[in-house]
CSV table of N, CA and C in Angstrom, one decimal:
chain,number,residue,atom,x,y,z
G,558,MET,N,-27.6,16.3,9.6
G,558,MET,CA,-27.3,16.6,8.2
G,558,MET,C,-26.0,17.4,8.1
G,559,THR,N,-25.7,18.2,9.0
G,559,THR,CA,-24.4,18.9,9.0
G,559,THR,C,-23.2,18.0,9.2
G,560,GLY,N,-23.5,16.9,9.9
G,560,GLY,CA,-22.4,15.9,10.1
G,560,GLY,C,-22.0,15.3,8.8
G,561,LEU,N,-23.0,15.0,7.9
G,561,LEU,CA,-22.7,14.4,6.6
G,561,LEU,C,-21.9,15.3,5.7
G,562,THR,N,-22.2,16.6,5.7
G,562,THR,CA,-21.5,17.6,4.9
G,562,THR,C,-20.1,17.7,5.3
G,563,LEU,N,-19.7,17.3,6.5
G,563,LEU,CA,-18.4,17.3,7.0
G,563,LEU,C,-17.7,16.0,6.7
G,564,LEU,N,-18.4,14.9,7.0
G,564,LEU,CA,-17.8,13.6,6.9
G,564,LEU,C,-17.6,13.1,5.4
G,565,ILE,N,-18.5,13.4,4.5
G,565,ILE,CA,-18.3,13.0,3.2
G,565,ILE,C,-17.1,13.5,2.5
G,566,PRO,N,-16.8,14.8,2.6
G,566,PRO,CA,-15.5,15.3,2.0
G,566,PRO,C,-14.3,14.7,2.7
G,567,ILE,N,-14.4,14.5,4.0
G,567,ILE,CA,-13.2,13.9,4.7
G,567,ILE,C,-13.0,12.5,4.2
G,568,ALA,N,-14.1,11.7,4.0
G,568,ALA,CA,-14.0,10.4,3.5
G,568,ALA,C,-13.4,10.3,2.1
G,569,LEU,N,-13.9,11.3,1.3
G,569,LEU,CA,-13.3,11.4,-0.1
G,569,LEU,C,-11.9,11.7,-0.1
G,570,VAL,N,-11.4,12.6,0.7
G,570,VAL,CA,-10.0,13.0,0.8
G,570,VAL,C,-9.2,11.8,1.2
G,571,MET,N,-9.7,11.1,2.3
G,571,MET,CA,-8.9,9.9,2.8
G,571,MET,C,-8.9,8.8,1.7
G,572,GLY,N,-9.9,8.6,1.0
G,572,GLY,CA,-9.9,7.7,-0.1
G,572,GLY,C,-8.9,8.0,-1.2
G,573,LEU,N,-8.9,9.3,-1.6
G,573,LEU,CA,-7.9,9.8,-2.6
G,573,LEU,C,-6.5,9.6,-2.1
G,574,LEU,N,-6.3,9.9,-0.8
G,574,LEU,CA,-4.9,9.7,-0.3
G,574,LEU,C,-4.5,8.2,-0.3
G,575,GLY,N,-5.4,7.4,0.0
G,575,GLY,CA,-5.1,5.9,-0.1
G,575,GLY,C,-4.8,5.5,-1.5
G,576,LEU,N,-5.6,6.0,-2.4
G,576,LEU,CA,-5.4,5.7,-3.8
G,576,LEU,C,-4.1,6.2,-4.3
G,577,ALA,N,-3.7,7.4,-3.9
G,577,ALA,CA,-2.4,8.0,-4.3
G,577,ALA,C,-1.3,7.2,-3.7
G,578,ALA,N,-1.4,6.7,-2.4
G,578,ALA,CA,-0.4,5.9,-1.8
G,578,ALA,C,-0.2,4.6,-2.5
G,579,PHE,N,-1.3,4.0,-3.0
G,579,PHE,CA,-1.3,2.8,-3.7
G,579,PHE,C,-0.5,2.9,-5.0
G,580,PHE,N,-0.9,4.0,-5.8
G,580,PHE,CA,-0.2,4.2,-7.0
G,580,PHE,C,1.3,4.6,-6.8
G,581,TRP,N,1.6,5.3,-5.8
G,581,TRP,CA,3.0,5.5,-5.5
G,581,TRP,C,3.8,4.2,-5.2
G,582,ALA,N,3.2,3.3,-4.4
G,582,ALA,CA,3.8,2.1,-4.1
G,582,ALA,C,3.9,1.2,-5.4
G,583,LEU,N,3.0,1.3,-6.2
G,583,LEU,CA,3.0,0.5,-7.5
G,583,LEU,C,4.1,1.0,-8.4
G,584,ARG,N,4.3,2.3,-8.5
G,584,ARG,CA,5.4,2.9,-9.3
G,584,ARG,C,6.7,2.7,-8.7
G,585,SER,N,6.9,2.6,-7.4
G,585,SER,CA,8.2,2.5,-6.8
G,585,SER,C,8.6,1.0,-6.7
G,586,GLY,N,7.8,0.1,-7.2
G,586,GLY,CA,8.3,-1.3,-7.3
G,586,GLY,C,8.0,-2.1,-6.1
G,587,GLN,N,7.1,-1.7,-5.2
G,587,GLN,CA,6.9,-2.5,-4.0
G,587,GLN,C,6.2,-3.8,-4.2
G,588,PHE,N,5.6,-4.0,-5.4
G,588,PHE,CA,4.9,-5.3,-5.6
G,588,PHE,C,5.5,-6.1,-6.7
G,589,GLU,N,6.7,-5.8,-7.1
G,589,GLU,CA,7.4,-6.5,-8.2
G,589,GLU,C,7.9,-7.9,-7.8
G,590,ASP,N,8.4,-8.0,-6.6
G,590,ASP,CA,9.0,-9.3,-6.2
G,590,ASP,C,8.3,-9.8,-5.0
G,591,SER,N,7.1,-10.3,-5.2
G,591,SER,CA,6.3,-10.8,-4.0
G,591,SER,C,6.7,-12.2,-3.6
G,592,ASP,N,7.2,-13.0,-4.5
G,592,ASP,CA,7.7,-14.3,-4.2
G,592,ASP,C,9.0,-14.4,-3.6
G,593,GLY,N,9.9,-13.4,-3.9
G,593,GLY,CA,11.2,-13.4,-3.3
G,593,GLY,C,11.3,-13.2,-1.8
G,594,ALA,N,10.4,-12.3,-1.3
G,594,ALA,CA,10.4,-12.1,0.1
G,594,ALA,C,9.9,-13.4,0.9
G,595,ALA,N,9.0,-14.0,0.3
G,595,ALA,CA,8.5,-15.3,0.9
G,595,ALA,C,9.5,-16.4,0.9
G,596,MET,N,10.3,-16.4,-0.2
G,596,MET,CA,11.3,-17.5,-0.2
G,596,MET,C,12.5,-17.1,0.6
G,597,ARG,N,12.9,-15.8,0.8
G,597,ARG,CA,14.0,-15.5,1.7
G,597,ARG,C,13.8,-15.8,3.1
G,598,ILE,N,12.5,-15.9,3.6
G,598,ILE,CA,12.2,-16.3,4.9
G,598,ILE,C,12.6,-17.8,5.1
G,599,LEU,N,12.4,-18.6,4.1
G,599,LEU,CA,12.7,-20.0,4.2
G,599,LEU,C,14.2,-20.4,4.1
G,600,ILE,N,15.0,-19.5,3.5
G,600,ILE,CA,16.4,-19.9,3.3
G,600,ILE,C,17.2,-19.5,4.5
G,601,ASN,N,18.0,-20.4,5.0
G,601,ASN,CA,18.8,-20.2,6.2
G,601,ASN,C,20.2,-19.8,5.7
G,602,ASP,N,20.7,-18.5,5.9
G,602,ASP,CA,21.9,-18.0,5.4
G,602,ASP,C,23.1,-18.4,6.3
G,603,GLU,N,22.9,-18.9,7.5
G,603,GLU,CA,24.0,-19.1,8.4
G,603,GLU,C,24.8,-20.4,8.2
G,604,GLU,N,24.4,-21.2,7.2
G,604,GLU,CA,25.1,-22.4,6.9
G,604,GLU,C,26.4,-22.2,6.2
């Protein structure tokens, strides 16, 4: 039982950190151009 009282707050903090990182990435524009990166792989610039 003492293990759960330690693990539950740690899990909640890790979940909140993950959620904060997701919102930070969303605000900084990490997900705006998802098709552009996929297309840049296919284009050969050396021609």
